[in-house]
Amino acid sequence: MSATAPDADSHLISPLETNLIERVCVGDIVLRSADVYPNSVAIVDGDRQVTYAQLNAMVDQLGHALLGLGLQHQDIVALAARNNLEMLLCYFACARAGLICMPINLSLRAHEIAFCLRDAKARVLVADQMLRGLIEAACQESLPELQRTFWFGADGIDAAQDFNALVAQGASQPLEVLVGDRDIVQLLYTSGTTANPKGVLTSHLAVTIASLSNAIMNRCTEHSAALVGLPLFHCAMLNSVAVPYLTVGGKLVLTQGFEPATCARLIDAHQIDLLVWLPMMYGLWLNDPAYQGRTFASVKRAMYAMAPMPPERQKAIAAMFPNADVILGSGQTEFTPATCVQRPEHQWSKAATWGTATVMTRVAIMGEDGQLLPRGETGEIVYRGPQGMRGYLNLPDESRNSFRHGWFHSGDVAHMDEDGAIWFKDRYKDVIKSGGENVASIEVERCLLQHPAVVDAAVVGAPHERWGEAVIASVVLAAGHSADEAELLAHCRGLLGGFKVPKAIVIATEFPRTGTGKIQKHLIRRELSEFFKNT
Amino acid sequence: MSATAPDADSHLISPLETNLIERVCVGDIVLRSADVYPNSVAIVDGDRQVTYAQLNAMVDQLGHALLGLGLQHQDIVALAARNNLEMLLCYFACARAGLICMPINLSLRAHEIAFCLRDAKARVLVADQMLRGLIEAACQESLPELQRTFWFGADGIDAAQDFNALVAQGASQPLEVLVGDRDIVQLLYTSGTTANPKGVLTSHLAVTIASLSNAIMNRCTEHSAALVGLPLFHCAMLNSVAVPYLTVGGKLVLTQGFEPATCARLIDAHQIDLLVWLPMMYGLWLNDPAYQGRTFASVKRAMYAMAPMPPERQKAIAAMFPNADVILGSGQTEFTPATCVQRPEHQWSKAATWGTATVMTRVAIMGEDGQLLPRGETGEIVYRGPQGMRGYLNLPDESRNSFRHGWFHSGDVAHMDEDGAIWFKDRYKDVIKSGGENVASIEVERCLLQHPAVVDAAVVGAPHERWGEAVIASVVLAAGHSADEAELLAHCRGLLGGFKVPKAIVIATEFPRTGTGKIQKHLIRRELSEFFKNT
């Protein structure tokens, strides 16, 4: 018995109740939108449309079902999916259940996917039946932590592996478990300076702040509709488009792959106001019969990622979308991801820049001594802000190094002008950004060195109209060995995800080296920088 | 010596460095805007204009100076200011220094201000010279914790009390101290069901989420300008207008008091796009020569607070601001404060509602048993969301009670319709909302009972065109005593802040009571509800 009688007005509030009131949880985003816009369409996936109320109910059900498998707080659920309803359903169900969702990059090869699954100790895998070949190949490797795999997208799947049967097992009441602001909600693997992909751990708070920031920048409302034209397993689409639109009650229209006629139809049918494509995709579409001579008045913002595009292409895009700002956004997975976006008033005058800092992001230029540099001086781009990652999974040294001097280090070199716009110059880290993907030079170099004829390999990025940067390799052959470009390319294709395979391999007699024998890659980069100029 | 040689790439990151990278701190808002928009005007205060770079430098300097006074993390700095530059400067300097800013409600009487200063244990007070009479009267009471007072707004102030001299003492380098997401950034006193005002403690995270949410709803950008026409010591102006606009790099144009001609000039001069006024202020201005027959095309949103307004007035406002949505926002200090805002498409069809939940806020209707009710059923409005307060200062039981059943209890009774719109019905808590201020009935009742002639007092709110609700009292006189309304009103004016003084006092012979003798206030409220109908 308590020494004092309880006051009629005093109530014990449990830790869970306190958490439910005040927390920042990505799973709550769909819940709130379902409160306010229950009958609005949240997601259009081909012939399927789900309202917010329906999506929210499915999220509860799948969340319960996942926890019913015995998964513990912050366990990892891997997800192999194209842009479809199940992808977003899994993402939000994990978020609400306090689990970590790990969307798999489908450009990776089976053995790379196996590496990620093993590194993450993923316990459950949800996969699209259409990807069965790739995923089963990955699962042939030793994955001792992986306990269950569920498939969706086909009939007649064995009940124990049927995703729809899993969902149906879940209770329908609201799923309410403790979730901390800085618990992890997503794990995305990104290529970096290391040979293996690095797992980027991102918190509920980071995803939420990024979502609100993007909603402000893209002026999206409950009447907005975005075309989800790039893969959702990239955080550009997931965190800069999908989550923000669902936060404000807007509509997501999913597409898979390049189908100009389909996209044109969807833009009209859903009065799409936001597009995010790569420069090369705009290029392909500009020339497609589905777009020739057409204009799309509903589009308010035609964003592009990766790298500035030629002015003529930008003008052609502006003509096709007469009410749209045509602007570049840049960023990286470690910052969830948008760090800079061009301001509309800079879209022509500063089209060659990366834009200025996004809402809630600080961007600065740092010298090699860790001091911030004044405007106009060149150094490394560094970031601060609550949308930053918590760290790389299993890589404490890499994580600490990326945050040295109290800022996140991008590895990109630039100066900032008087308006805060970032003028990219070079890259510190040995990473090539090709077609929206990061490629670690070292990984491609190691692959080439596995070929018996290759004694030295240097892999760099060269400017390329379609890919932004294209992977290009220079190799030195071993004395007495021979190999031609085609043979070496075939070798790479056998070992590397498609986007990592060099677009060209040049055979050199020797490499420029420093006095201590280190390869001078900047000289090789300069030499190859014109390689694709006329292709 | 360490057993292993340090890796060249491994760095120790201090807790402060980690905090600076990832924290959510209201002080960083101005810092980021100064990065991106250094030369844009942040604040216009009469003849004074400051850019973001200037504001940011002053925030650093004042923050250093405050810490130089010996203030510790989360100490309280009280602020008695009208809408001026110093007000916002102090607010952000406290935020960046890890101190708590306590803006004083200037509608309070001296002894009420003294109560707040004492309750908060404020250690430093910054005050406008124009308020010297009121503030010095408050400081005549025993305030053992208050160590220093600084005045601004006049020349010739003694150096030890001169705010400008204080600022000048501060170092100019960036101020970087540890600040936690859920540390307190502001303390605002609000009247509630208790006789004394309650101190609402609000975190950096809450203010930041509220800021982003309001920026989304009001579509503000770096080109936006808001007229700050209501007092900044209210969180409606501070957290729904000032902080959001400064977050996105917009401009704040400050005004003090009712000056229609000045407001008209400022709206034109600064192309104001957001107005937030009370219905009665719009009413006054509609009839003022400065506005007669005028239209203001720059205004995109004319918000009003407190209570729905008559349709004719809303139509007149819409005619004056032809490009504006004329919409109601509602909320409370405990939720920083916007909880519901009318959607633009509901501004006519659902003008009588309180609107729908703001971004990041969950709104629900709860029965007396703590269960949420379905659409259409009437119960108490309850809230969840990270923009909620941390609690009431020194009132743990009140805090717990307000969060019972895992939701914040508004004390307002309503139902929610199929669109999520809130139809207000009644109030559980004995609070009157008059002219944008909360008045606790009990406080006014106690005041009346101090008059020798009064034996019973019941204070309620009655609908009033100008005040939304007006405070009205019914009293029963002691046998053998007499007093008329004028005498009782004079008695109240001597003891209560102006907005708490009843607009009318009715003398009754007896009160309706329950079987157990409790006054049936709902019957008195009903009886008096028509009192102001034709005034």
PDB file of N, CA, C and O in Angstrom, chain B residues 301-320:
ATOM      1  N   ARG B 301      -2.110  34.354 -47.000  1.00  0.00           N
ATOM      2  CA  ARG B 301      -2.823  33.667 -45.926  1.00  0.00           C
ATOM      3  C   ARG B 301      -3.159  34.670 -44.829  1.00  0.00           C
ATOM      4  O   ARG B 301      -2.262  35.297 -44.276  1.00  0.00           O
ATOM      5  N   ALA B 302      -4.439  34.833 -44.581  1.00  0.00           N
ATOM      6  CA  ALA B 302      -4.914  35.682 -43.488  1.00  0.00           C
ATOM      7  C   ALA B 302      -5.459  34.747 -42.423  1.00  0.00           C
ATOM      8  O   ALA B 302      -6.568  34.225 -42.543  1.00  0.00           O
ATOM      9  N   MET B 303      -4.633  34.475 -41.426  1.00  0.00           N
ATOM     10  CA  MET B 303      -5.064  33.535 -40.394  1.00  0.00           C
ATOM     11  C   MET B 303      -5.720  34.293 -39.251  1.00  0.00           C
ATOM     12  O   MET B 303      -5.419  35.451 -39.002  1.00  0.00           O
ATOM     13  N   TYR B 304      -6.590  33.602 -38.578  1.00  0.00           N
ATOM     14  CA  TYR B 304      -7.157  34.156 -37.359  1.00  0.00           C
ATOM     15  C   TYR B 304      -7.157  33.070 -36.298  1.00  0.00           C
ATOM     16  O   TYR B 304      -7.174  31.889 -36.588  1.00  0.00           O
ATOM     17  N   ALA B 305      -7.104  33.528 -35.075  1.00  0.00           N
ATOM     18  CA  ALA B 305      -6.976  32.592 -33.973  1.00  0.00           C
ATOM     19  C   ALA B 305      -8.152  32.783 -33.047  1.00  0.00           C
ATOM     20  O   ALA B 305      -8.929  33.724 -33.197  1.00  0.00           O
ATOM     21  N   MET B 306      -8.291  31.897 -32.082  1.00  0.00           N
ATOM     22  CA  MET B 306      -9.215  32.058 -30.975  1.00  0.00           C
ATOM     23  C   MET B 306     -10.559  31.387 -31.218  1.00  0.00           C
ATOM     24  O   MET B 306     -10.931  30.495 -30.472  1.00  0.00           O
ATOM     25  N   ALA B 307     -11.294  31.785 -32.240  1.00  0.00           N
ATOM     26  CA  ALA B 307     -12.638  31.241 -32.435  1.00  0.00           C
ATOM     27  C   ALA B 307     -13.104  31.591 -33.838  1.00  0.00           C
ATOM     28  O   ALA B 307     -12.637  32.560 -34.426  1.00  0.00           O
ATOM     29  N   PRO B 308     -14.005  30.773 -34.381  1.00  0.00           N
ATOM     30  CA  PRO B 308     -14.589  31.106 -35.692  1.00  0.00           C
ATOM     31  C   PRO B 308     -15.177  32.506 -35.683  1.00  0.00           C
ATOM     32  O   PRO B 308     -15.558  33.032 -34.644  1.00  0.00           O
ATOM     33  N   MET B 309     -15.219  33.118 -36.862  1.00  0.00           N
ATOM     34  CA  MET B 309     -15.769  34.480 -36.945  1.00  0.00           C
ATOM     35  C   MET B 309     -17.017  34.481 -37.818  1.00  0.00           C
ATOM     36  O   MET B 309     -17.261  33.554 -38.585  1.00  0.00           O
ATOM     37  N   PRO B 310     -17.828  35.538 -37.701  1.00  0.00           N
ATOM     38  CA  PRO B 310     -19.055  35.602 -38.508  1.00  0.00           C
ATOM     39  C   PRO B 310     -18.708  35.560 -40.003  1.00  0.00           C
ATOM     40  O   PRO B 310     -17.719  36.172 -40.427  1.00  0.00           O
ATOM     41  N   PRO B 311     -19.532  34.856 -40.794  1.00  0.00           N
ATOM     42  CA  PRO B 311     -19.242  34.715 -42.225  1.00  0.00           C
ATOM     43  C   PRO B 311     -19.094  36.051 -42.948  1.00  0.00           C
ATOM     44  O   PRO B 311     -18.260  36.188 -43.837  1.00  0.00           O
ATOM     45  N   GLU B 312     -19.880  37.063 -42.543  1.00  0.00           N
ATOM     46  CA  GLU B 312     -19.799  38.350 -43.248  1.00  0.00           C
ATOM     47  C   GLU B 312     -18.417  38.970 -43.057  1.00  0.00           C
ATOM     48  O   GLU B 312     -17.854  39.581 -43.963  1.00  0.00           O
ATOM     49  N   ARG B 313     -17.870  38.804 -41.844  1.00  0.00           N
ATOM     50  CA  ARG B 313     -16.548  39.374 -41.611  1.00  0.00           C
ATOM     51  C   ARG B 313     -15.497  38.605 -42.418  1.00  0.00           C
ATOM     52  O   ARG B 313     -14.598  39.195 -43.006  1.00  0.00           O
ATOM     53  N   GLN B 314     -15.659  37.291 -42.440  1.00  0.00           N
ATOM     54  CA  GLN B 314     -14.702  36.490 -43.204  1.00  0.00           C
ATOM     55  C   GLN B 314     -14.735  36.876 -44.682  1.00  0.00           C
ATOM     56  O   GLN B 314     -13.694  36.994 -45.331  1.00  0.00           O
ATOM     57  N   LYS B 315     -15.959  37.117 -45.196  1.00  0.00           N
ATOM     58  CA  LYS B 315     -16.079  37.533 -46.601  1.00  0.00           C
ATOM     59  C   LYS B 315     -15.435  38.890 -46.842  1.00  0.00           C
ATOM     60  O   LYS B 315     -14.776  39.121 -47.857  1.00  0.00           O
ATOM     61  N   ALA B 316     -15.605  39.790 -45.883  1.00  0.00           N
ATOM     62  CA  ALA B 316     -15.008  41.121 -46.028  1.00  0.00           C
ATOM     63  C   ALA B 316     -13.479  41.019 -46.023  1.00  0.00           C
ATOM     64  O   ALA B 316     -12.789  41.737 -46.766  1.00  0.00           O
ATOM     65  N   ILE B 317     -12.947  40.134 -45.199  1.00  0.00           N
ATOM     66  CA  ILE B 317     -11.491  39.945 -45.159  1.00  0.00           C
ATOM     67  C   ILE B 317     -11.004  39.370 -46.485  1.00  0.00           C
ATOM     68  O   ILE B 317      -9.993  39.804 -47.049  1.00  0.00           O
ATOM     69  N   ALA B 318     -11.746  38.378 -46.980  1.00  0.00           N
ATOM     70  CA  ALA B 318     -11.357  37.754 -48.249  1.00  0.00           C
ATOM     71  C   ALA B 318     -11.371  38.777 -49.385  1.00  0.00           C
ATOM     72  O   ALA B 318     -10.553  38.716 -50.312  1.00  0.00           O
ATOM     73  N   ALA B 319     -12.290  39.739 -49.312  1.00  0.00           N
ATOM     74  CA  ALA B 319     -12.345  40.778 -50.349  1.00  0.00           C
ATOM     75  C   ALA B 319     -11.145  41.707 -50.239  1.00  0.00           C
ATOM     76  O   ALA B 319     -10.600  42.177 -51.250  1.00  0.00           O
ATOM     77  N   MET B 320     -10.702  41.969 -49.017  1.00  0.00           N
ATOM     78  CA  MET B 320      -9.554  42.856 -48.815  1.00  0.00           C
ATOM     79  C   MET B 320      -8.240  42.191 -49.221  1.00  0.00           C
ATOM     80  O   MET B 320      -7.323  42.851 -49.689  1.00  0.00           O
TER      81      MET B 320
END
